[in-house]
Amino acid sequence: MTGRTIAEAAAECGLTTHTLRYYERDGLMRAPVARSRSGHRRYTDEDVAWVRLVTRLRSTGMPISEVRAYTDLVRAGEGTEPERLELLRRHRQRVLDRLATVRHDLAAIEDKIAVYAGTAGGC
Protein backbone atom coordinates (compact mmCIF):
# COMPACT_ATOMS: atom_id res chain seq x y z
CA MET A 1 0.00 0.00 0.00
CA THR A 2 1.28 3.45 -0.88
CA GLY A 3 0.88 6.65 1.08
CA ARG A 4 2.64 8.36 3.91
CA THR A 5 3.26 6.96 7.33
CA ILE A 6 1.85 8.93 10.23
CA ALA A 7 5.35 10.28 10.95
CA GLU A 8 5.77 11.41 7.35
CA ALA A 9 2.32 13.02 7.23
CA ALA A 10 2.90 14.74 10.56
CA ALA A 11 6.25 16.13 9.43
CA GLU A 12 4.77 17.32 6.14
CA CYS A 13 1.95 19.13 7.96
CA GLY A 14 4.16 20.51 10.74
CA LEU A 15 2.29 18.58 13.40
CA THR A 16 3.02 15.79 15.83
CA THR A 17 1.83 12.23 15.38
CA HIS A 18 -0.14 12.75 18.58
CA THR A 19 -2.06 15.60 16.93
CA LEU A 20 -2.89 13.48 13.88
CA ARG A 21 -4.17 10.69 16.10
CA TYR A 22 -6.23 13.25 18.00
CA TYR A 23 -7.75 14.54 14.75
CA GLU A 24 -8.80 10.99 13.91
CA ARG A 25 -10.14 10.21 17.39
CA ASP A 26 -12.07 13.47 17.62
CA GLY A 27 -13.80 13.07 14.26
CA LEU A 28 -11.90 15.79 12.44
CA MET A 29 -10.79 13.72 9.46
CA ARG A 30 -12.87 13.89 6.28
CA ALA A 31 -12.58 10.15 5.79
CA PRO A 32 -11.04 7.30 7.75
CA VAL A 33 -7.29 7.03 7.18
CA ALA A 34 -6.39 3.85 5.32
CA ARG A 35 -4.35 1.17 7.02
CA SER A 36 -1.68 -1.13 5.66
CA ARG A 37 -1.99 -4.89 6.14
CA SER A 38 0.06 -4.51 9.29
CA GLY A 39 -2.41 -1.92 10.62
CA HIS A 40 -0.19 1.15 10.18
CA ARG A 41 -1.84 4.34 9.01
CA ARG A 42 -1.22 5.37 5.40
CA TYR A 43 -2.06 9.01 4.61
CA THR A 44 -3.03 9.94 1.05
CA ASP A 45 -2.55 13.30 -0.65
CA GLU A 46 -6.23 13.99 0.10
CA ASP A 47 -5.72 13.19 3.79
CA VAL A 48 -2.76 15.55 4.00
CA ALA A 49 -4.68 18.31 2.19
CA TRP A 50 -7.54 17.88 4.66
CA VAL A 51 -5.18 18.00 7.65
CA ARG A 52 -3.70 21.22 6.29
CA LEU A 53 -7.18 22.74 6.02
CA VAL A 54 -8.07 21.68 9.56
CA THR A 55 -4.78 23.12 10.78
CA ARG A 56 -5.51 26.44 9.07
CA LEU A 57 -9.01 26.57 10.51
CA ARG A 58 -7.62 25.91 13.98
CA SER A 59 -4.75 28.39 13.63
CA THR A 60 -7.25 31.09 12.69
CA GLY A 61 -9.23 30.37 15.84
CA MET A 62 -12.04 28.12 14.68
CA PRO A 63 -13.22 26.11 17.69
CA ILE A 64 -12.92 22.33 17.51
CA SER A 65 -16.72 22.08 17.69
CA GLU A 66 -17.04 24.14 14.49
CA VAL A 67 -14.27 22.21 12.74
CA ARG A 68 -16.15 19.03 13.65
CA ALA A 69 -19.43 20.53 12.37
CA TYR A 70 -17.74 21.52 9.10
CA THR A 71 -16.23 18.04 8.79
CA ASP A 72 -19.62 16.44 9.40
CA LEU A 73 -21.15 18.62 6.67
CA VAL A 74 -18.41 17.65 4.21
CA ARG A 75 -18.93 13.98 5.02
CA ALA A 76 -22.68 14.38 4.51
CA GLY A 77 -21.92 15.34 0.91
CA GLU A 78 -23.96 17.19 -1.65
CA GLY A 79 -26.70 19.45 -0.44
CA THR A 80 -24.74 20.75 2.56
CA GLU A 81 -22.85 23.41 0.63
CA PRO A 82 -25.04 26.30 1.88
CA GLU A 83 -24.37 25.32 5.51
CA ARG A 84 -20.65 24.93 4.84
CA LEU A 85 -20.56 28.32 3.15
CA GLU A 86 -22.36 29.99 6.05
CA LEU A 87 -20.04 28.37 8.61
CA LEU A 88 -16.97 29.53 6.69
CA ARG A 89 -18.36 33.03 6.20
CA ARG A 90 -19.00 33.41 9.92
CA HIS A 91 -15.48 32.23 10.66
CA ARG A 92 -14.03 34.58 8.06
CA GLN A 93 -15.80 37.51 9.73
CA ARG A 94 -14.35 36.57 13.12
CA VAL A 95 -10.88 36.37 11.54
CA LEU A 96 -11.36 39.77 9.86
CA ASP A 97 -12.52 41.29 13.14
CA ARG A 98 -9.46 39.88 14.93
CA LEU A 99 -7.21 41.12 12.13
CA ALA A 100 -8.63 44.64 12.45
CA THR A 101 -7.97 44.57 16.19
CA VAL A 102 -4.41 43.39 15.64
CA ARG A 103 -3.82 46.13 13.04
CA HIS A 104 -5.12 48.74 15.49
CA ASP A 105 -2.88 47.38 18.24
CA LEU A 106 0.08 47.29 15.85
CA ALA A 107 -0.46 50.97 15.01
CA ALA A 108 -0.23 51.80 18.72
CA ILE A 109 3.02 49.84 18.96
CA GLU A 110 4.40 51.61 15.88
CA ASP A 111 3.54 54.96 17.46
CA LYS A 112 5.37 54.01 20.66
CA ILE A 113 8.42 52.84 18.66
CA ALA A 114 8.45 56.21 16.92
CA VAL A 115 8.43 57.92 20.32
CA TYR A 116 11.39 55.92 21.56
CA ALA A 117 13.24 56.31 18.27
CA GLY A 118 13.01 60.08 18.72
CA THR A 119 10.86 60.69 15.72
CA ALA A 120 7.70 61.68 17.62
CA GLY A 121 6.70 63.09 20.99
CA GLY A 122 4.45 61.46 23.55
CA CYS A 123 4.37 59.09 26.51
Tab-separated table of N, CA and C in Angstrom:
chain	number	residue	atom	x	y	z
A	1	MET	N	0.839	-1.182	0.000
A	1	MET	CA	0.000	0.000	0.000
A	1	MET	C	0.884	1.245	0.000
A	2	THR	N	0.517	2.212	-0.824
A	2	THR	CA	1.282	3.455	-0.877
A	2	THR	C	0.686	4.462	0.092
A	3	GLY	N	1.323	5.601	0.179
A	3	GLY	CA	0.880	6.646	1.082
A	3	GLY	C	1.951	6.938	2.104
A	4	ARG	N	1.673	7.928	2.900
A	4	ARG	CA	2.638	8.364	3.912
A	4	ARG	C	2.366	7.668	5.235
A	5	THR	N	3.418	7.430	5.964
A	5	THR	CA	3.256	6.961	7.334
A	5	THR	C	2.743	8.128	8.165
A	6	ILE	N	2.323	7.851	9.365
A	6	ILE	CA	1.850	8.932	10.232
A	6	ILE	C	2.985	9.918	10.529
A	7	ALA	N	4.198	9.404	10.690
A	7	ALA	CA	5.346	10.279	10.952
A	7	ALA	C	5.615	11.181	9.749
A	8	GLU	N	5.541	10.620	8.556
A	8	GLU	CA	5.774	11.414	7.346
A	8	GLU	C	4.680	12.468	7.163
A	9	ALA	N	3.432	12.073	7.365
A	9	ALA	CA	2.318	13.017	7.226
A	9	ALA	C	2.422	14.128	8.273
A	10	ALA	N	2.762	13.751	9.493
A	10	ALA	CA	2.898	14.745	10.564
A	10	ALA	C	3.992	15.749	10.223
A	11	ALA	N	5.136	15.249	9.782
A	11	ALA	CA	6.250	16.135	9.434
A	11	ALA	C	5.859	17.061	8.281
A	12	GLU	N	5.183	16.526	7.296
A	12	GLU	CA	4.771	17.323	6.140
A	12	GLU	C	3.794	18.434	6.535
A	13	CYS	N	2.962	18.158	7.523
A	13	CYS	CA	1.953	19.130	7.963
A	13	CYS	C	2.442	20.006	9.108
A	14	GLY	N	3.638	19.734	9.626
A	14	GLY	CA	4.161	20.514	10.736
A	14	GLY	C	3.459	20.212	12.048
A	15	LEU	N	2.997	18.991	12.201
A	15	LEU	CA	2.285	18.575	13.404
A	15	LEU	C	3.008	17.401	14.058
A	16	THR	N	2.498	16.997	15.194
A	16	THR	CA	3.016	15.791	15.831
A	16	THR	C	2.125	14.611	15.458
A	17	THR	N	2.657	13.418	15.620
A	17	THR	CA	1.834	12.230	15.377
A	17	THR	C	0.673	12.193	16.375
A	18	HIS	N	0.925	12.685	17.572
A	18	HIS	CA	-0.137	12.746	18.580
A	18	HIS	C	-1.308	13.591	18.082
A	19	THR	N	-1.013	14.725	17.450
A	19	THR	CA	-2.062	15.602	16.933
A	19	THR	C	-2.851	14.909	15.835
A	20	LEU	N	-2.167	14.191	14.941
A	20	LEU	CA	-2.887	13.479	13.881
A	20	LEU	C	-3.796	12.402	14.468
A	21	ARG	N	-3.322	11.703	15.460
A	21	ARG	CA	-4.167	10.691	16.104
A	21	ARG	C	-5.372	11.348	16.771
A	22	TYR	N	-5.140	12.501	17.380
A	22	TYR	CA	-6.231	13.250	18.003
A	22	TYR	C	-7.266	13.645	16.960
A	23	TYR	N	-6.827	14.165	15.813
A	23	TYR	CA	-7.750	14.544	14.750
A	23	TYR	C	-8.629	13.353	14.360
A	24	GLU	N	-8.029	12.184	14.253
A	24	GLU	CA	-8.802	10.986	13.911
A	24	GLU	C	-9.794	10.639	15.019
A	25	ARG	N	-9.301	10.588	16.242
A	25	ARG	CA	-10.144	10.214	17.386
A	25	ARG	C	-11.313	11.168	17.581
A	26	ASP	N	-11.068	12.453	17.339
A	26	ASP	CA	-12.073	13.466	17.619
A	26	ASP	C	-12.997	13.734	16.431
A	27	GLY	N	-12.897	12.935	15.384
A	27	GLY	CA	-13.803	13.069	14.256
A	27	GLY	C	-13.513	14.236	13.346
A	28	LEU	N	-12.255	14.633	13.261
A	28	LEU	CA	-11.897	15.789	12.444
A	28	LEU	C	-11.355	15.426	11.066
A	29	MET	N	-11.265	14.138	10.777
A	29	MET	CA	-10.792	13.718	9.456
A	29	MET	C	-11.992	13.561	8.526
A	30	ARG	N	-11.821	13.979	7.297
A	30	ARG	CA	-12.872	13.893	6.284
A	30	ARG	C	-13.300	12.455	6.048
A	31	ALA	N	-12.324	11.578	6.023
A	31	ALA	CA	-12.576	10.152	5.788
A	31	ALA	C	-11.613	9.354	6.662
A	32	PRO	N	-11.968	8.120	6.966
A	32	PRO	CA	-11.036	7.299	7.748
A	32	PRO	C	-9.694	7.150	7.015
A	33	VAL	N	-8.615	7.199	7.762
A	33	VAL	CA	-7.285	7.028	7.184
A	33	VAL	C	-7.087	5.541	6.908
A	34	ALA	N	-6.614	5.245	5.708
A	34	ALA	CA	-6.391	3.851	5.318
A	34	ALA	C	-5.312	3.222	6.192
A	35	ARG	N	-5.345	1.927	6.249
A	35	ARG	CA	-4.352	1.167	7.016
A	35	ARG	C	-3.682	0.148	6.106
A	36	SER	N	-2.406	-0.078	6.380
A	36	SER	CA	-1.681	-1.127	5.662
A	36	SER	C	-2.112	-2.481	6.226
A	37	ARG	N	-1.656	-3.550	5.636
A	37	ARG	CA	-1.988	-4.891	6.145
A	37	ARG	C	-1.537	-5.075	7.581
A	38	SER	N	-0.459	-4.402	7.925
A	38	SER	CA	0.060	-4.507	9.294
A	38	SER	C	-0.680	-3.597	10.272
A	39	GLY	N	-1.617	-2.792	9.752
A	39	GLY	CA	-2.409	-1.925	10.616
A	39	GLY	C	-1.876	-0.505	10.761
A	40	HIS	N	-0.755	-0.211	10.103
A	40	HIS	CA	-0.192	1.145	10.180
A	40	HIS	C	-0.971	2.107	9.290
A	41	ARG	N	-1.134	3.323	9.778
A	41	ARG	CA	-1.839	4.343	9.006
A	41	ARG	C	-1.058	4.680	7.734
A	42	ARG	N	-1.805	4.954	6.674
A	42	ARG	CA	-1.217	5.374	5.400
A	42	ARG	C	-2.014	6.581	4.910
A	43	TYR	N	-1.399	7.760	4.970
A	43	TYR	CA	-2.059	9.008	4.611
A	43	TYR	C	-1.905	9.298	3.126
A	44	THR	N	-3.027	9.590	2.470
A	44	THR	CA	-3.029	9.939	1.052
A	44	THR	C	-2.806	11.444	0.888
A	45	ASP	N	-2.645	11.861	-0.358
A	45	ASP	CA	-2.549	13.299	-0.647
A	45	ASP	C	-3.802	14.018	-0.147
A	46	GLU	N	-4.965	13.390	-0.344
A	46	GLU	CA	-6.226	13.994	0.095
A	46	GLU	C	-6.276	14.127	1.615
A	47	ASP	N	-5.773	13.113	2.324
A	47	ASP	CA	-5.724	13.188	3.789
A	47	ASP	C	-4.852	14.352	4.242
A	48	VAL	N	-3.687	14.487	3.623
A	48	VAL	CA	-2.757	15.555	3.997
A	48	VAL	C	-3.365	16.924	3.684
A	49	ALA	N	-4.024	17.043	2.534
A	49	ALA	CA	-4.676	18.314	2.186
A	49	ALA	C	-5.760	18.649	3.214
A	50	TRP	N	-6.506	17.647	3.652
A	50	TRP	CA	-7.540	17.875	4.655
A	50	TRP	C	-6.921	18.305	5.985
A	51	VAL	N	-5.855	17.638	6.391
A	51	VAL	CA	-5.183	17.997	7.653
A	51	VAL	C	-4.686	19.435	7.575
A	52	ARG	N	-4.163	19.835	6.446
A	52	ARG	CA	-3.698	21.217	6.290
A	52	ARG	C	-4.856	22.206	6.436
A	53	LEU	N	-6.020	21.872	5.877
A	53	LEU	CA	-7.179	22.741	6.019
A	53	LEU	C	-7.597	22.825	7.485
A	54	VAL	N	-7.688	21.683	8.146
A	54	VAL	CA	-8.071	21.678	9.563
A	54	VAL	C	-7.080	22.504	10.372
A	55	THR	N	-5.809	22.366	10.075
A	55	THR	CA	-4.776	23.124	10.784
A	55	THR	C	-4.958	24.624	10.568
A	56	ARG	N	-5.293	25.017	9.357
A	56	ARG	CA	-5.510	26.443	9.072
A	56	ARG	C	-6.753	26.956	9.792
A	57	LEU	N	-7.800	26.162	9.790
A	57	LEU	CA	-9.005	26.573	10.506
A	57	LEU	C	-8.709	26.753	11.989
A	58	ARG	N	-7.973	25.821	12.560
A	58	ARG	CA	-7.619	25.908	13.978
A	58	ARG	C	-6.695	27.089	14.251
A	59	SER	N	-5.709	27.306	13.375
A	59	SER	CA	-4.750	28.389	13.625
A	59	SER	C	-5.394	29.756	13.487
A	60	THR	N	-6.528	29.824	12.800
A	60	THR	CA	-7.249	31.089	12.693
A	60	THR	C	-8.351	31.192	13.747
A	61	GLY	N	-8.348	30.259	14.688
A	61	GLY	CA	-9.233	30.372	15.843
A	61	GLY	C	-10.558	29.656	15.762
A	62	MET	N	-10.774	28.840	14.741
A	62	MET	CA	-12.041	28.117	14.684
A	62	MET	C	-12.069	27.082	15.807
A	63	PRO	N	-13.123	27.103	16.609
A	63	PRO	CA	-13.217	26.113	17.690
A	63	PRO	C	-13.335	24.687	17.139
A	64	ILE	N	-12.845	23.742	17.911
A	64	ILE	CA	-12.923	22.328	17.514
A	64	ILE	C	-14.357	21.943	17.171
A	65	SER	N	-15.318	22.438	17.946
A	65	SER	CA	-16.719	22.080	17.689
A	65	SER	C	-17.158	22.524	16.291
A	66	GLU	N	-16.685	23.673	15.829
A	66	GLU	CA	-17.035	24.136	14.488
A	66	GLU	C	-16.272	23.374	13.413
A	67	VAL	N	-15.019	23.023	13.694
A	67	VAL	CA	-14.272	22.207	12.736
A	67	VAL	C	-14.995	20.870	12.577
A	68	ARG	N	-15.435	20.304	13.695
A	68	ARG	CA	-16.155	19.027	13.651
A	68	ARG	C	-17.462	19.185	12.869
A	69	ALA	N	-18.177	20.290	13.098
A	69	ALA	CA	-19.426	20.533	12.373
A	69	ALA	C	-19.162	20.658	10.874
A	70	TYR	N	-18.104	21.385	10.507
A	70	TYR	CA	-17.744	21.516	9.097
A	70	TYR	C	-17.400	20.147	8.509
A	71	THR	N	-16.616	19.379	9.242
A	71	THR	CA	-16.231	18.041	8.786
A	71	THR	C	-17.468	17.173	8.581
A	72	ASP	N	-18.388	17.225	9.520
A	72	ASP	CA	-19.625	16.445	9.397
A	72	ASP	C	-20.404	16.841	8.148
A	73	LEU	N	-20.454	18.144	7.866
A	73	LEU	CA	-21.151	18.617	6.669
A	73	LEU	C	-20.465	18.110	5.397
A	74	VAL	N	-19.141	18.147	5.381
A	74	VAL	CA	-18.407	17.654	4.209
A	74	VAL	C	-18.687	16.164	4.021
A	75	ARG	N	-18.648	15.419	5.110
A	75	ARG	CA	-18.933	13.982	5.024
A	75	ARG	C	-20.350	13.710	4.535
A	76	ALA	N	-21.288	14.573	4.907
A	76	ALA	CA	-22.685	14.383	4.508
A	76	ALA	C	-22.868	14.559	3.002
A	77	GLY	N	-21.927	15.251	2.366
A	77	GLY	CA	-21.923	15.336	0.913
A	77	GLY	C	-22.776	16.438	0.327
A	78	GLU	N	-23.201	16.188	-0.892
A	78	GLU	CA	-23.956	17.189	-1.649
A	78	GLU	C	-25.201	17.619	-0.896
A	79	GLY	N	-25.532	18.891	-1.084
A	79	GLY	CA	-26.697	19.449	-0.436
A	79	GLY	C	-26.364	20.209	0.838
A	80	THR	N	-25.140	20.048	1.335
A	80	THR	CA	-24.737	20.746	2.560
A	80	THR	C	-23.887	21.980	2.267
A	81	GLU	N	-23.695	22.282	1.002
A	81	GLU	CA	-22.848	23.410	0.631
A	81	GLU	C	-23.309	24.734	1.237
A	82	PRO	N	-24.625	25.029	1.269
A	82	PRO	CA	-25.042	26.299	1.882
A	82	PRO	C	-24.645	26.396	3.359
A	83	GLU	N	-24.763	25.304	4.094
A	83	GLU	CA	-24.371	25.321	5.508
A	83	GLU	C	-22.862	25.475	5.657
A	84	ARG	N	-22.110	24.803	4.801
A	84	ARG	CA	-20.648	24.934	4.836
A	84	ARG	C	-20.247	26.378	4.553
A	85	LEU	N	-20.864	26.950	3.528
A	85	LEU	CA	-20.563	28.325	3.145
A	85	LEU	C	-20.853	29.278	4.298
A	86	GLU	N	-21.996	29.114	4.941
A	86	GLU	CA	-22.359	29.992	6.054
A	86	GLU	C	-21.382	29.839	7.212
A	87	LEU	N	-21.007	28.613	7.532
A	87	LEU	CA	-20.042	28.372	8.614
A	87	LEU	C	-18.715	29.059	8.305
A	88	LEU	N	-18.246	28.912	7.074
A	88	LEU	CA	-16.967	29.528	6.688
A	88	LEU	C	-17.067	31.047	6.641
A	89	ARG	N	-18.197	31.565	6.213
A	89	ARG	CA	-18.363	33.030	6.195
A	89	ARG	C	-18.356	33.602	7.609
A	90	ARG	N	-19.023	32.936	8.530
A	90	ARG	CA	-19.003	33.407	9.925
A	90	ARG	C	-17.584	33.387	10.478
A	91	HIS	N	-16.858	32.317	10.174
A	91	HIS	CA	-15.481	32.228	10.659
A	91	HIS	C	-14.619	33.316	10.031
A	92	ARG	N	-14.785	33.525	8.730
A	92	ARG	CA	-14.027	34.582	8.057
A	92	ARG	C	-14.267	35.925	8.731
A	93	GLN	N	-15.506	36.230	9.088
A	93	GLN	CA	-15.803	37.506	9.730
A	93	GLN	C	-15.095	37.619	11.074
A	94	ARG	N	-15.078	36.539	11.839
A	94	ARG	CA	-14.347	36.569	13.116
A	94	ARG	C	-12.862	36.813	12.888
A	95	VAL	N	-12.308	36.181	11.852
A	95	VAL	CA	-10.885	36.370	11.537
A	95	VAL	C	-10.641	37.815	11.114
A	96	LEU	N	-11.513	38.375	10.287
A	96	LEU	CA	-11.359	39.766	9.856
A	96	LEU	C	-11.474	40.725	11.037
A	97	ASP	N	-12.384	40.449	11.945
A	97	ASP	CA	-12.516	41.287	13.141
A	97	ASP	C	-11.247	41.235	13.979
A	98	ARG	N	-10.706	40.031	14.161
A	98	ARG	CA	-9.464	39.883	14.925
A	98	ARG	C	-8.316	40.588	14.233
A	99	LEU	N	-8.263	40.471	12.914
A	99	LEU	CA	-7.211	41.120	12.133
A	99	LEU	C	-7.284	42.637	12.280
A	100	ALA	N	-8.478	43.198	12.265
A	100	ALA	CA	-8.633	44.641	12.454
A	100	ALA	C	-8.141	45.065	13.835
A	101	THR	N	-8.447	44.262	14.840
A	101	THR	CA	-7.972	44.567	16.191
A	101	THR	C	-6.453	44.519	16.250
A	102	VAL	N	-5.866	43.520	15.639
A	102	VAL	CA	-4.405	43.390	15.639
A	102	VAL	C	-3.771	44.563	14.889
A	103	ARG	N	-4.359	44.975	13.786
A	103	ARG	CA	-3.823	46.134	13.043
A	103	ARG	C	-3.881	47.396	13.894
A	104	HIS	N	-4.971	47.583	14.598
A	104	HIS	CA	-5.125	48.739	15.486
A	104	HIS	C	-4.060	48.697	16.588
A	105	ASP	N	-3.895	47.539	17.190
A	105	ASP	CA	-2.877	47.378	18.235
A	105	ASP	C	-1.474	47.596	17.682
A	106	LEU	N	-1.223	47.107	16.482
A	106	LEU	CA	0.082	47.293	15.854
A	106	LEU	C	0.361	48.778	15.621
A	107	ALA	N	-0.648	49.527	15.219
A	107	ALA	CA	-0.460	50.973	15.012
A	107	ALA	C	-0.036	51.650	16.310
A	108	ALA	N	-0.621	51.223	17.422
A	108	ALA	CA	-0.230	51.798	18.722
A	108	ALA	C	1.222	51.454	19.043
A	109	ILE	N	1.630	50.250	18.732
A	109	ILE	CA	3.022	49.838	18.964
A	109	ILE	C	3.958	50.640	18.067
A	110	GLU	N	3.583	50.819	16.812
A	110	GLU	CA	4.398	51.611	15.877
A	110	GLU	C	4.547	53.043	16.386
A	111	ASP	N	3.466	53.600	16.901
A	111	ASP	CA	3.536	54.958	17.460
A	111	ASP	C	4.524	55.010	18.624
A	112	LYS	N	4.471	54.037	19.487
A	112	LYS	CA	5.365	54.011	20.656
A	112	LYS	C	6.819	53.829	20.201
A	113	ILE	N	7.060	53.013	19.196
A	113	ILE	CA	8.420	52.842	18.660
A	113	ILE	C	8.917	54.176	18.129
A	114	ALA	N	8.050	54.900	17.441
A	114	ALA	CA	8.449	56.211	16.916
A	114	ALA	C	8.829	57.146	18.053
A	115	VAL	N	8.104	57.093	19.162
A	115	VAL	CA	8.433	57.924	20.320
A	115	VAL	C	9.830	57.596	20.817
A	116	TYR	N	10.104	56.320	21.020
A	116	TYR	CA	11.393	55.923	21.557
A	116	TYR	C	12.531	56.090	20.559
A	117	ALA	N	12.217	56.085	19.290
A	117	ALA	CA	13.239	56.306	18.273
A	117	ALA	C	13.527	57.804	18.095
A	118	GLY	N	12.769	58.629	18.796
A	118	GLY	CA	13.009	60.075	18.718
A	118	GLY	C	12.371	60.754	17.547
A	119	THR	N	11.467	60.082	16.891
A	119	THR	CA	10.857	60.694	15.717
A	119	THR	C	9.469	61.261	16.010
A	120	ALA	N	9.020	61.119	17.253
A	120	ALA	CA	7.705	61.681	17.617
A	120	ALA	C	7.709	61.966	19.114
A	121	GLY	N	6.817	62.801	19.555
A	121	GLY	CA	6.699	63.093	20.991
A	121	GLY	C	5.582	62.246	21.586
A	122	GLY	N	5.538	62.195	22.891
A	122	GLY	CA	4.451	61.464	23.546
A	122	GLY	C	4.934	60.676	24.721
A	123	CYS	N	4.022	59.842	25.292
A	123	CYS	CA	4.366	59.092	26.511
A	123	CYS	C	5.165	57.890	26.194
